[in-house]
mmCIF file of C-alpha atoms and ligand atoms in Angstrom:
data_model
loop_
_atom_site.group_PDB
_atom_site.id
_atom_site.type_symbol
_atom_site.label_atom_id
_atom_site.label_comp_id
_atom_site.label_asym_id
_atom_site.label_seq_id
_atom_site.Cartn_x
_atom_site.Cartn_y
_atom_site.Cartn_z
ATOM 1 C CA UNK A 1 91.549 -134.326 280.899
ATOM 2 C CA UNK A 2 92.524 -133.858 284.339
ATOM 3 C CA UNK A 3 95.543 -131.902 284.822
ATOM 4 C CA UNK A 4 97.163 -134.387 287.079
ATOM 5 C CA UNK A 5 100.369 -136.826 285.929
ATOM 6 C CA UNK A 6 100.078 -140.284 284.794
ATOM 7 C CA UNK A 7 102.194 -142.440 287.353
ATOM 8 C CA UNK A 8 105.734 -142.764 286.824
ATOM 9 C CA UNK A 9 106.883 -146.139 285.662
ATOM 10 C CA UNK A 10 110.167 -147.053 284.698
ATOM 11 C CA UNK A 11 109.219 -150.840 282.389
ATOM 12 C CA UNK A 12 106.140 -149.511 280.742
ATOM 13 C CA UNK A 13 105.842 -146.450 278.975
ATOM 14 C CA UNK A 14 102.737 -144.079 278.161
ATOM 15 C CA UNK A 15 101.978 -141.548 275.581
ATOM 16 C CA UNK A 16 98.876 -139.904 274.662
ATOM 17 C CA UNK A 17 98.561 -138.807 271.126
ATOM 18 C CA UNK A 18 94.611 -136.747 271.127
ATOM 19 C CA UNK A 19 92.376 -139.530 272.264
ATOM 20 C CA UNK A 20 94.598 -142.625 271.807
ATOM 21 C CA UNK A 21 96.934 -143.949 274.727
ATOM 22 C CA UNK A 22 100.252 -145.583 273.585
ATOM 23 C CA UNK A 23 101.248 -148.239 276.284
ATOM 24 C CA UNK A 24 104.130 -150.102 275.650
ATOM 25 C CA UNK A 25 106.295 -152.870 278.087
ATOM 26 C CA UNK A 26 109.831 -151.378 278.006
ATOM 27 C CA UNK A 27 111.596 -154.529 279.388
ATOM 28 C CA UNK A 28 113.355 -155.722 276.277
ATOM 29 C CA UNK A 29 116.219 -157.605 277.558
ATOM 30 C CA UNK A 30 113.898 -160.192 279.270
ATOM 31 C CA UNK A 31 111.228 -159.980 276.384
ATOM 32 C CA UNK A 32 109.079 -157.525 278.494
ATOM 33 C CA UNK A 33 108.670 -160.758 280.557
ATOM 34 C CA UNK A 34 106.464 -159.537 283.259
ATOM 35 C CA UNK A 35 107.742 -159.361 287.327
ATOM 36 C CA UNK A 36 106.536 -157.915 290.257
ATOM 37 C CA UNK A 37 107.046 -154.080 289.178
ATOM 38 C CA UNK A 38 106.484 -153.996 285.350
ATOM 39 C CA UNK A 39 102.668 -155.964 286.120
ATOM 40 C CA UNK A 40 102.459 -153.182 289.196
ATOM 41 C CA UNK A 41 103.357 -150.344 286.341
ATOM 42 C CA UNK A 42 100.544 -151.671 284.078
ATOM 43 C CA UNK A 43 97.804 -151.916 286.395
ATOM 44 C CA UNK A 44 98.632 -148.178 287.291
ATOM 45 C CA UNK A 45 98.328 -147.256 283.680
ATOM 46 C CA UNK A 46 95.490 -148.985 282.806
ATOM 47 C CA UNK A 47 93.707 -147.660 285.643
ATOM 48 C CA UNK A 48 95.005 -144.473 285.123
ATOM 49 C CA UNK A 49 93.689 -144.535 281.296
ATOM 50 C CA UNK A 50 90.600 -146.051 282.244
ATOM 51 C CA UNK A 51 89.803 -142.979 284.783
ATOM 52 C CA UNK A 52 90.268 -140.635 281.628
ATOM 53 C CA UNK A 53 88.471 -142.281 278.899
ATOM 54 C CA UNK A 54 85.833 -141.020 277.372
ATOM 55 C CA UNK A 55 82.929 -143.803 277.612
ATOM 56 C CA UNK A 56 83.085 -143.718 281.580
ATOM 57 C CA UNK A 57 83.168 -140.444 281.431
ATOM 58 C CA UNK A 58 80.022 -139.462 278.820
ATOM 59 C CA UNK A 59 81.760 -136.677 277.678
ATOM 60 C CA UNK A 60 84.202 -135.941 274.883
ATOM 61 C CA UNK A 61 86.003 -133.630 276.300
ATOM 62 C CA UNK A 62 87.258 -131.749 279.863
ATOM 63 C CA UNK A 63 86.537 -128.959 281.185
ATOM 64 C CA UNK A 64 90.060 -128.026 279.755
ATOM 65 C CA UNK A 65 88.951 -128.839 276.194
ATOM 66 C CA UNK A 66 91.571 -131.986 276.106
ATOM 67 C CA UNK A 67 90.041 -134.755 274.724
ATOM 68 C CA UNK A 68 88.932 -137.708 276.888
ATOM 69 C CA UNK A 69 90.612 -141.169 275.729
ATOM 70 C CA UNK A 70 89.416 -143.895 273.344
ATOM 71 C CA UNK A 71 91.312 -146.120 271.972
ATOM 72 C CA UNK A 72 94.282 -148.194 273.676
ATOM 73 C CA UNK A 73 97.265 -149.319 271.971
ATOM 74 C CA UNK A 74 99.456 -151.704 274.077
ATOM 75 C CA UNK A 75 102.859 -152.816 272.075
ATOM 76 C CA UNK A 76 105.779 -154.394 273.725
ATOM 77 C CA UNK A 77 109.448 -153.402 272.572
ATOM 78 C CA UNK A 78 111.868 -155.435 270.922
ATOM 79 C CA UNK A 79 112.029 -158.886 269.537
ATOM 80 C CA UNK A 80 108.943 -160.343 271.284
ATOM 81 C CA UNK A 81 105.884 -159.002 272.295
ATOM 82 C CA UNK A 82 105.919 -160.443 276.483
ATOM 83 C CA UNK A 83 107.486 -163.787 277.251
ATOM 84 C CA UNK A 84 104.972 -163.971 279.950
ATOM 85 C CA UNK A 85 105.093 -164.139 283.759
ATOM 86 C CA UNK A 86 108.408 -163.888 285.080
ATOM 87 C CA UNK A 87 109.459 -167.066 285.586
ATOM 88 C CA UNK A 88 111.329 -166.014 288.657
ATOM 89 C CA UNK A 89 108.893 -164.492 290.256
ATOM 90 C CA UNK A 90 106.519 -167.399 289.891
ATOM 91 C CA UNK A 91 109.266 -169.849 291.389
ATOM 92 C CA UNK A 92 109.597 -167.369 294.105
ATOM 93 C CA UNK A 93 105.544 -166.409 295.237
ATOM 94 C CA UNK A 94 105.470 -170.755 294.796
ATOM 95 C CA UNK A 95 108.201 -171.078 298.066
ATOM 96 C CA UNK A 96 106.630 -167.937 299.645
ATOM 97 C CA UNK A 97 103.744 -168.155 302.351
ATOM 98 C CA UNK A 98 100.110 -169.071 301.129
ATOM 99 C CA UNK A 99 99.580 -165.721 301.569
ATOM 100 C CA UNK A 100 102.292 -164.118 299.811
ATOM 101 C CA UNK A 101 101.969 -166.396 296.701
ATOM 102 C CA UNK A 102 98.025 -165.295 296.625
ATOM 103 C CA UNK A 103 98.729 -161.815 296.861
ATOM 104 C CA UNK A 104 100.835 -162.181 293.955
ATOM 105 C CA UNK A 105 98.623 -164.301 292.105
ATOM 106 C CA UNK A 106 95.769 -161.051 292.638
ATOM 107 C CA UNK A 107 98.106 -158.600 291.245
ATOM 108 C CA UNK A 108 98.289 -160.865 287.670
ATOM 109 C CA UNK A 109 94.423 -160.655 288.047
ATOM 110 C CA UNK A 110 94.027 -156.881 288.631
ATOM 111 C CA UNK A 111 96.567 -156.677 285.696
ATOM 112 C CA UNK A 112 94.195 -158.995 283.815
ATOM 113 C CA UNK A 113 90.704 -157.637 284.510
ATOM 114 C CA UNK A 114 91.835 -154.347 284.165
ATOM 115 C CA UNK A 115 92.811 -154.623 280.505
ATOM 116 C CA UNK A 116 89.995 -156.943 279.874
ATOM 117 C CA UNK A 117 87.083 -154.535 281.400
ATOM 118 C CA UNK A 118 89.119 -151.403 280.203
ATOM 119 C CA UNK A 119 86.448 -148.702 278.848
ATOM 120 C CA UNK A 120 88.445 -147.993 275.876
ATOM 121 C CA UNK A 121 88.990 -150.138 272.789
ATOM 122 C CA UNK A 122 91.874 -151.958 273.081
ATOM 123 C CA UNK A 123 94.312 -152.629 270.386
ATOM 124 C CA UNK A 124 97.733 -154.964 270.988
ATOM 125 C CA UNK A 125 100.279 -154.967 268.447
ATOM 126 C CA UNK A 126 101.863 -158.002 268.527
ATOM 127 C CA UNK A 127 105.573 -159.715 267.180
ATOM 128 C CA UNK A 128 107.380 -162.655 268.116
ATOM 129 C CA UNK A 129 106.325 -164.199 271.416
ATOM 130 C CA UNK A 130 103.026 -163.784 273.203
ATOM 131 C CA UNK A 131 103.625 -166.634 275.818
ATOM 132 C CA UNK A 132 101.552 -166.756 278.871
ATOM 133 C CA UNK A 133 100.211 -164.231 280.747
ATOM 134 C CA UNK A 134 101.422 -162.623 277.168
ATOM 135 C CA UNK A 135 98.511 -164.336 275.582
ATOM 136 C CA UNK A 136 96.811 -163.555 278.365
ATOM 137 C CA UNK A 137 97.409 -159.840 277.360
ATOM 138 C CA UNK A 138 96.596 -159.907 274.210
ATOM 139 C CA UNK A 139 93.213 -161.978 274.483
ATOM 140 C CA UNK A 140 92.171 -159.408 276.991
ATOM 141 C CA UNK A 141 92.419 -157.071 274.134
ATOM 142 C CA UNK A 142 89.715 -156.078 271.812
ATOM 143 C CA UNK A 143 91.451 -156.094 268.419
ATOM 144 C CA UNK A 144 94.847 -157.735 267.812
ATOM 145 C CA UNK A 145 97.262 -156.737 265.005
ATOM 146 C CA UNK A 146 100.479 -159.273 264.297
ATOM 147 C CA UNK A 147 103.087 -159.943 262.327
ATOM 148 C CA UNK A 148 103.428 -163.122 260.390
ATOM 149 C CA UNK A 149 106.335 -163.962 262.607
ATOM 150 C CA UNK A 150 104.138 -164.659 266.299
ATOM 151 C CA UNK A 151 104.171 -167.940 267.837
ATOM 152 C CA UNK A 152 101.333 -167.835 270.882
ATOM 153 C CA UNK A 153 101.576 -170.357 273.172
ATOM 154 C CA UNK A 154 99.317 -171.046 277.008
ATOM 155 C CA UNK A 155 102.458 -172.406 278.044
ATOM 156 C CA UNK A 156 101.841 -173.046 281.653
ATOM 157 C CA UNK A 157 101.638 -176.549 280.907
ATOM 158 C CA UNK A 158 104.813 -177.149 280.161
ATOM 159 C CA UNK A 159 105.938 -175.425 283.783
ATOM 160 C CA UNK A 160 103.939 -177.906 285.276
ATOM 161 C CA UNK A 161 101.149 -174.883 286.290
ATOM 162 C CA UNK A 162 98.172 -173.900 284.634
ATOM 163 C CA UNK A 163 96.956 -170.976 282.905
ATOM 164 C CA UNK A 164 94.444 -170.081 284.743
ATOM 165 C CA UNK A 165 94.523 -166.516 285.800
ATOM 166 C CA UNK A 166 94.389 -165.549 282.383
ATOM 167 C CA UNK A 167 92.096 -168.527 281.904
ATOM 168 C CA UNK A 168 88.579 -166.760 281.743
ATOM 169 C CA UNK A 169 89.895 -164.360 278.917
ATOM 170 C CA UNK A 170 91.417 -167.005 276.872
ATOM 171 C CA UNK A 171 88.041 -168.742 277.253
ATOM 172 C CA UNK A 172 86.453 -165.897 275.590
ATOM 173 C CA UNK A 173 88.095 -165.573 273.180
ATOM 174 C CA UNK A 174 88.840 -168.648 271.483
ATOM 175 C CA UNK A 175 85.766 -170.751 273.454
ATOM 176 C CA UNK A 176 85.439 -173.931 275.207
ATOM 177 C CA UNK A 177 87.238 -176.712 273.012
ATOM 178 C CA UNK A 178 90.153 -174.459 271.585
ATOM 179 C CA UNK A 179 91.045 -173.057 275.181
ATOM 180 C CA UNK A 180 90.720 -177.060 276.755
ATOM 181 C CA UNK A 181 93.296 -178.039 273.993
ATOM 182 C CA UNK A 182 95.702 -175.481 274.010
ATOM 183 C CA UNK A 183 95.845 -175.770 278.133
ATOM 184 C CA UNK A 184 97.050 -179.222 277.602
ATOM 185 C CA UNK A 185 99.051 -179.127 274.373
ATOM 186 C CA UNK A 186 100.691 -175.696 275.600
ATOM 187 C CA UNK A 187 102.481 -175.863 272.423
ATOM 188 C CA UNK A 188 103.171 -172.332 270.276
ATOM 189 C CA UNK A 189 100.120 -171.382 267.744
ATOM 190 C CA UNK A 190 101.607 -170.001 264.944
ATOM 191 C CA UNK A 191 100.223 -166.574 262.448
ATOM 192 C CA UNK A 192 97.868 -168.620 260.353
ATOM 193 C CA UNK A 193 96.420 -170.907 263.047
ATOM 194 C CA UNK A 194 95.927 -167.712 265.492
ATOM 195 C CA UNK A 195 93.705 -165.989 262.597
ATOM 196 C CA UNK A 196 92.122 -168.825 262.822
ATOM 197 C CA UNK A 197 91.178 -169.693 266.055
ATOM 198 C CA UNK A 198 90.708 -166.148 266.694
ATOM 199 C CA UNK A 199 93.755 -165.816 268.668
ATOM 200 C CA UNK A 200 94.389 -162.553 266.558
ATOM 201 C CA UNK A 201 92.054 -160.539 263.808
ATOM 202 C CA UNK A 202 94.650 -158.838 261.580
ATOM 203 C CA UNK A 203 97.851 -160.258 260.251
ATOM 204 C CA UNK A 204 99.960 -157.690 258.586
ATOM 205 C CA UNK A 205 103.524 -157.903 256.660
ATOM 206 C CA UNK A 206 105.434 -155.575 258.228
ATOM 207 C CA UNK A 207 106.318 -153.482 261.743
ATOM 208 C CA UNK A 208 105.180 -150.108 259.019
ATOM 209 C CA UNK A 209 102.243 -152.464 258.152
ATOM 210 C CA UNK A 210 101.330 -152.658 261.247
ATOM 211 C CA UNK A 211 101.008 -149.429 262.265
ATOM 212 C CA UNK A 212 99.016 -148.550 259.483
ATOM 213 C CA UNK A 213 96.690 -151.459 260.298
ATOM 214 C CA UNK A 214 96.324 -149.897 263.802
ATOM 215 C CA UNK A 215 95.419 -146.365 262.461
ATOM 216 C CA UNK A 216 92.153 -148.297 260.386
ATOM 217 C CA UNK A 217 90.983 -149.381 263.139
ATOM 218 C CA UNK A 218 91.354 -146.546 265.078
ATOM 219 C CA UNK A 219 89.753 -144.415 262.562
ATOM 220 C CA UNK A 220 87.237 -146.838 262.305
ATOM 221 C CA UNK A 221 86.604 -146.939 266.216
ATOM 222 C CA UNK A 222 86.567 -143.215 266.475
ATOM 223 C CA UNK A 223 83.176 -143.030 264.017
ATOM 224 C CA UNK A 224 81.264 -144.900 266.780
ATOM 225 C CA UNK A 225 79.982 -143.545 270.517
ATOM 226 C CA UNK A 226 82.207 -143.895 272.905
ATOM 227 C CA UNK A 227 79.855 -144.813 275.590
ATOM 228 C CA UNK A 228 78.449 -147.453 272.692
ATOM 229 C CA UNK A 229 81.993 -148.762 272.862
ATOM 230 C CA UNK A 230 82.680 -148.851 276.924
ATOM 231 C CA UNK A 231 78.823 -150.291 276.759
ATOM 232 C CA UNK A 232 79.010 -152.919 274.282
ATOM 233 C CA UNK A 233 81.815 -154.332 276.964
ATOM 234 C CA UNK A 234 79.078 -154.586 279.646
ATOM 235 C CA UNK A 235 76.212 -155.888 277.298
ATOM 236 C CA UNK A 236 78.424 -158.941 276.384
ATOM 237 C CA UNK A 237 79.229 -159.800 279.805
ATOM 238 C CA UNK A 238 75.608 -159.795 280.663
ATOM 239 C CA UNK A 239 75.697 -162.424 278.246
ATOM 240 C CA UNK A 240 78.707 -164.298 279.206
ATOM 241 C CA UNK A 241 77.561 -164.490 283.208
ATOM 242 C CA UNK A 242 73.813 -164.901 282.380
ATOM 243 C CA UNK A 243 72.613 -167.798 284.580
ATOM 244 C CA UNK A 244 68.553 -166.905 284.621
ATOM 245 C CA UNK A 245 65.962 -167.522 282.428
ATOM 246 C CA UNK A 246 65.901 -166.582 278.934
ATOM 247 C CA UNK A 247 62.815 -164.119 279.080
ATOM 248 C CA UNK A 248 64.586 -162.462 281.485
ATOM 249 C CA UNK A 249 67.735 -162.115 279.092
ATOM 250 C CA UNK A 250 65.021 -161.053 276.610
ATOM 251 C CA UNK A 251 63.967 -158.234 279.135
ATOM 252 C CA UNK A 252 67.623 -157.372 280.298
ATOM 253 C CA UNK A 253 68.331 -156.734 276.603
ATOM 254 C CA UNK A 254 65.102 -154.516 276.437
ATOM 255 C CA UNK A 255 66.146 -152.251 279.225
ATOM 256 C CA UNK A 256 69.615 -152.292 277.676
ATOM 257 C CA UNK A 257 67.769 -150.648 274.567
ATOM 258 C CA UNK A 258 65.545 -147.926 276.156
ATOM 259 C CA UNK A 259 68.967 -146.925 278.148
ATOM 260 C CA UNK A 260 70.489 -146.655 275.220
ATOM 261 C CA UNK A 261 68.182 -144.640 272.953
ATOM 262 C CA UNK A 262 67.251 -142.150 275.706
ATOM 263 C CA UNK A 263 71.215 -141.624 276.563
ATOM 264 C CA UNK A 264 72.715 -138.271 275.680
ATOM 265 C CA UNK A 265 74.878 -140.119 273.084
ATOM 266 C CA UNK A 266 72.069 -142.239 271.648
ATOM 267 C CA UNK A 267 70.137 -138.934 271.608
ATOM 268 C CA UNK A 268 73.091 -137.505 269.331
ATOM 269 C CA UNK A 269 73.706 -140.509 267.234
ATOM 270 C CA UNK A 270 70.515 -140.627 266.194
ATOM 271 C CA UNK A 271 69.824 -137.022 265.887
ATOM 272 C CA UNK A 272 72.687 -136.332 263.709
ATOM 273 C CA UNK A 273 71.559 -139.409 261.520
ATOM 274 C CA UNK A 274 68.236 -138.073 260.592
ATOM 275 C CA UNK A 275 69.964 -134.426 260.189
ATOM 276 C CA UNK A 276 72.136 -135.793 258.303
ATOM 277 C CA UNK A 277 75.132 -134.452 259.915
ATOM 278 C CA UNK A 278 77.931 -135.972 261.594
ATOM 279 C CA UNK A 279 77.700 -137.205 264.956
ATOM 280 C CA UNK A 280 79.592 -135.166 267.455
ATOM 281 C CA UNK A 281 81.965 -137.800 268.494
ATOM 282 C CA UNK A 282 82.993 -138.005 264.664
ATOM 283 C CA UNK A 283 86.409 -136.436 264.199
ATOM 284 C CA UNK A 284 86.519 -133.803 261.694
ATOM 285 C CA UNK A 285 88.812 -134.328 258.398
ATOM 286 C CA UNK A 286 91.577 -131.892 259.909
ATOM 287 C CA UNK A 287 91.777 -133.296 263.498
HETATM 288 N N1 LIG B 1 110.556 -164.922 282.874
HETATM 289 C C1 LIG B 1 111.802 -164.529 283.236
HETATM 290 N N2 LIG B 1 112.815 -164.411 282.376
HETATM 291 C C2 LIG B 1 112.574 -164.729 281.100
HETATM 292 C C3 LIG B 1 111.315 -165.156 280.647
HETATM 293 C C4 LIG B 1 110.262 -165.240 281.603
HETATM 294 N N3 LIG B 1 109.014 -165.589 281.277
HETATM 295 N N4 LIG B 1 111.389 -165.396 279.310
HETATM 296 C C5 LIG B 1 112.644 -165.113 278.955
HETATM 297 N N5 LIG B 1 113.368 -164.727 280.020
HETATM 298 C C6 LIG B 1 114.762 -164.331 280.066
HETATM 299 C C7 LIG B 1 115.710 -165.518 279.977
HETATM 300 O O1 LIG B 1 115.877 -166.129 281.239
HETATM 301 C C8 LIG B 1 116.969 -164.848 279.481
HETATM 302 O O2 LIG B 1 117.571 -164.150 280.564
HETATM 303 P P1 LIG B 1 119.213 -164.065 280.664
HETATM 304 O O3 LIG B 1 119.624 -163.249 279.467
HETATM 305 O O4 LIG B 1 119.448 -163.382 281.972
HETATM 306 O O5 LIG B 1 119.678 -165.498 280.607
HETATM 307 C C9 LIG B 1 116.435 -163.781 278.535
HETATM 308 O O6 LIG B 1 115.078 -163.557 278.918
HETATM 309 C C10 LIG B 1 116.477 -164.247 277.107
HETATM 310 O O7 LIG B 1 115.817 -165.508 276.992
HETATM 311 P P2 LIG B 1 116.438 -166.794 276.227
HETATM 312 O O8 LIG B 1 115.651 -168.002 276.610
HETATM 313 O O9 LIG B 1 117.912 -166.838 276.441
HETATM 314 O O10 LIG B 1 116.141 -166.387 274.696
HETATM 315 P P3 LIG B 1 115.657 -167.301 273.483
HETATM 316 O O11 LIG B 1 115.665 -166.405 272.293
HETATM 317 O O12 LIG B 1 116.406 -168.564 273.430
HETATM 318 O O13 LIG B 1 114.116 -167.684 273.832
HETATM 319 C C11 LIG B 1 111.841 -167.302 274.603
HETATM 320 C C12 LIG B 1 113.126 -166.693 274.014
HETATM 321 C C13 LIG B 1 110.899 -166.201 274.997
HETATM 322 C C14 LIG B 1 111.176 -168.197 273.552
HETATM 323 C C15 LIG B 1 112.227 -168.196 275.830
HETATM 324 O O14 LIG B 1 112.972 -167.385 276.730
HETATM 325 C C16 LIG B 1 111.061 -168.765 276.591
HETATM 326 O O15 LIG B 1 110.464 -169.757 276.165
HETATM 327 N N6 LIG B 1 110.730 -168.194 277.767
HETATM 328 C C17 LIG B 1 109.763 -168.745 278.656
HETATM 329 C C18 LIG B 1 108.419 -168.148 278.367
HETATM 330 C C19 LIG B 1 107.299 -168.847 279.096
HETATM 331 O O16 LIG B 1 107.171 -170.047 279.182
HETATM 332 N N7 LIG B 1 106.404 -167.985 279.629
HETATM 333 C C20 LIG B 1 105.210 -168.411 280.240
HETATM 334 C C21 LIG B 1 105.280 -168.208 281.686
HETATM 335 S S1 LIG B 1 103.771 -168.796 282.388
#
C-alpha cells in the first residue's frame, strides 16, 4: 500500500483490517445525517480507498508487501444508519445562488458515484433509518446487511424535493416501477418489504449477527479475482448505458471475454483451476 496517510476526517472514520476498509459516519447525535463536511469526509475516503484497492490496481499486493484493498464495509454509528441529507444544509444551498446550490448538489453526486463505481465490493451494514441520500448510500452498495429493525424511505417527497441525485442508483437497484412508486409514496419500506424489493440482500437478528453475516460475505468475496470484481462493475454498466445495436452488445461482450481470459488474473484463475491449486488471490487458512 502506499505509505502515505488516509485524510483526516473528524465525522467519518476509517480502519483497515488486511484487505478490508472499515468506513463508518461518526455523526451520531444527528443520525450521521449528512452536511457539508461529513459528505466532503466520505468522498475523500472513498477516493482514497478506491486509489488502494486491489482490482484498479492488478496486483495483490505493494511493493511493501501490504495488501491492496477489497472489500468495503460502510456502517454508520448509533441508533440509525444516516437520516439523510442534512436538512439544513439543503434549506440553505436552496436560498443560496444558482451556483452555490449546484455546487452543492455535485458534491452529493461525487459522494454518490464514488461509492457506486467504487472498485471494491461494497458492503453497508445497516440499522434503523436509511432515509434519503441514506438509501441513496446503501443502494450504491453492492451487498447490504440489516437488522430487522430498518425502515428505508426516498423521502424527498415529503420535503417537497425529489430524490434525484441518488435517483440513478435507486433505479438500479430496485428498477423502473418500484423506484417510480417509492418517489411518490416516499413512505418508510420496512425489513421484509426491503428483502423484497431488493432494497437489502441479508436480514440478520442481531448487531453480533450482523457482523458475522458481513465476514461470509467477505470470505466469500475474497475467493474471487479482484480485477473480476472491480470488472464485473464495468461489464454491467455497459449494459445499463447500452444504446446501440444488439450485435454490437453481442461483440462488446466478446471483447469483454478475450480481455478477460488473456488478463494476468484470468491467466491465474484458470491456471490454478486446471492445477488444481488455489488461485493466488485465495487467502490461505491462517491469514
Ligand atoms: N438533517 C439534519 N438534522 C437531522 C436530520 C437531517 N436529515 N435528521 C435528523 N436530524 C436531527 C434533528 O433535527 C434532531 O436535532 P436536534 O437534536 O438538534 O433537535 C436530531 O437529529 C434528532 O432527530 P429527531 O427528529 O428529534 O429524532 P426522532 O427519533 O424523533 O426521529 C428521524 C429520527 C431520523 C426519523 C427523524 O429525525 C427524521 O425523519 N429526519 C428527517 C430525515 C429525512 O427526511 N431525510 C431525508 C432528507 S432528503
Amino acid at each position: 500500500m502506499k505509505m502515505d496517510n488516509p485524510p483526516t476526517t473528524s465525522m467519518v472514520s476509517l480502519t483497515i483490517d488486511g484487505s478490508q476498509a472499515n468506513i463508518t459516519l461518526t455523526r451520531p447525535d444527528k443520525f450521521n445525517a449528512m452536511n457539508v463536511e461529513l459528505i466532503q469526509e466520505l468522498i475523500a475516503l472513498l477516493q482514497w480507498t478506491a486509489e488502494r484497492s486491489a482490482g484498479a490496481m492488478d496486483a495483490l499486493h505493494d511493493e511493501n508487501n501490504q495488501p491492496y484493498l477489497r472489500t468495503v464495509v460502510l456502517r454508520g454509528e448509533g441508533k440509525h444508519f444516516c437520516a439523510g441529507a442534512d436538512i439544513n444544509m439543503m434549506r440553505d444551498a436552496g436560498a443560496n445562488t444558482p451556483e452555490e446550490n449546484r455546487a452543492d448538489s455535485e458534491r452529493l453526486d461525487r459522494l454518490f458515484n464514488g461509492l457506486w463505481s467504487h472498485p471494491c465490493f461494497t458492503i453497508a451494514a445497516v440499522q434503523g433509518v436509511a432515509l434519503g441520500g441514506g438509501a441513496g448510500l446503501i443502494s450504491c452498495c453492492d451487498y447490504v446487511v440489516a437488522t430487522p429493525n430498518i425502515r428505508i424511505a426516498l423521502s424527498e417527497g415529503k420535503l417537497g424535493i425529489l430524490p434525484a441525485v441518488i435517483g440513478p442508483y435507486v433505479y438500479r437497484r430496485l428498477g423502473s416501477a418500484t423506484f417510480r412508486r417509492l418517489a411518490m409514496q416516499a413512505g418508510r419500506v420496512g425489513a421484509e418489504e426491503a428483502l423484497r424489493i431488493g432494497f437489502i440482500e441479508e436480514l440478520v437478528d442481531t448487531k453480533e449477527g450482523m457482523e458475522t453475516a458481513i465476514e461470509a460475505i467477505v470470505n466469500e468475496v475474497m475467493t474471487t479475482g479482484p480485477s473480476a470484481v472491480t470488472l464485473a462493475k464495468e461489464l454491467t454498466l455497459g449494459f445499463d448505458r447500452w444504446t446501440q445495436s444488439d450485435e454490437a452488445l453481442r461483440n462488446w461482450t466478446l471483447d469483454f471475454t478475450s480481455r478477460m481470459r488473456g488478463s494476468k488474473e484470468g491467466q491465474e484463475g484458470l491456471s490454478s483451476f486446471l492445477e488444481k491449486r488455489p488461485p493466488e488471490w485465495k487467502p490461505s487458512k491462517e491469514e
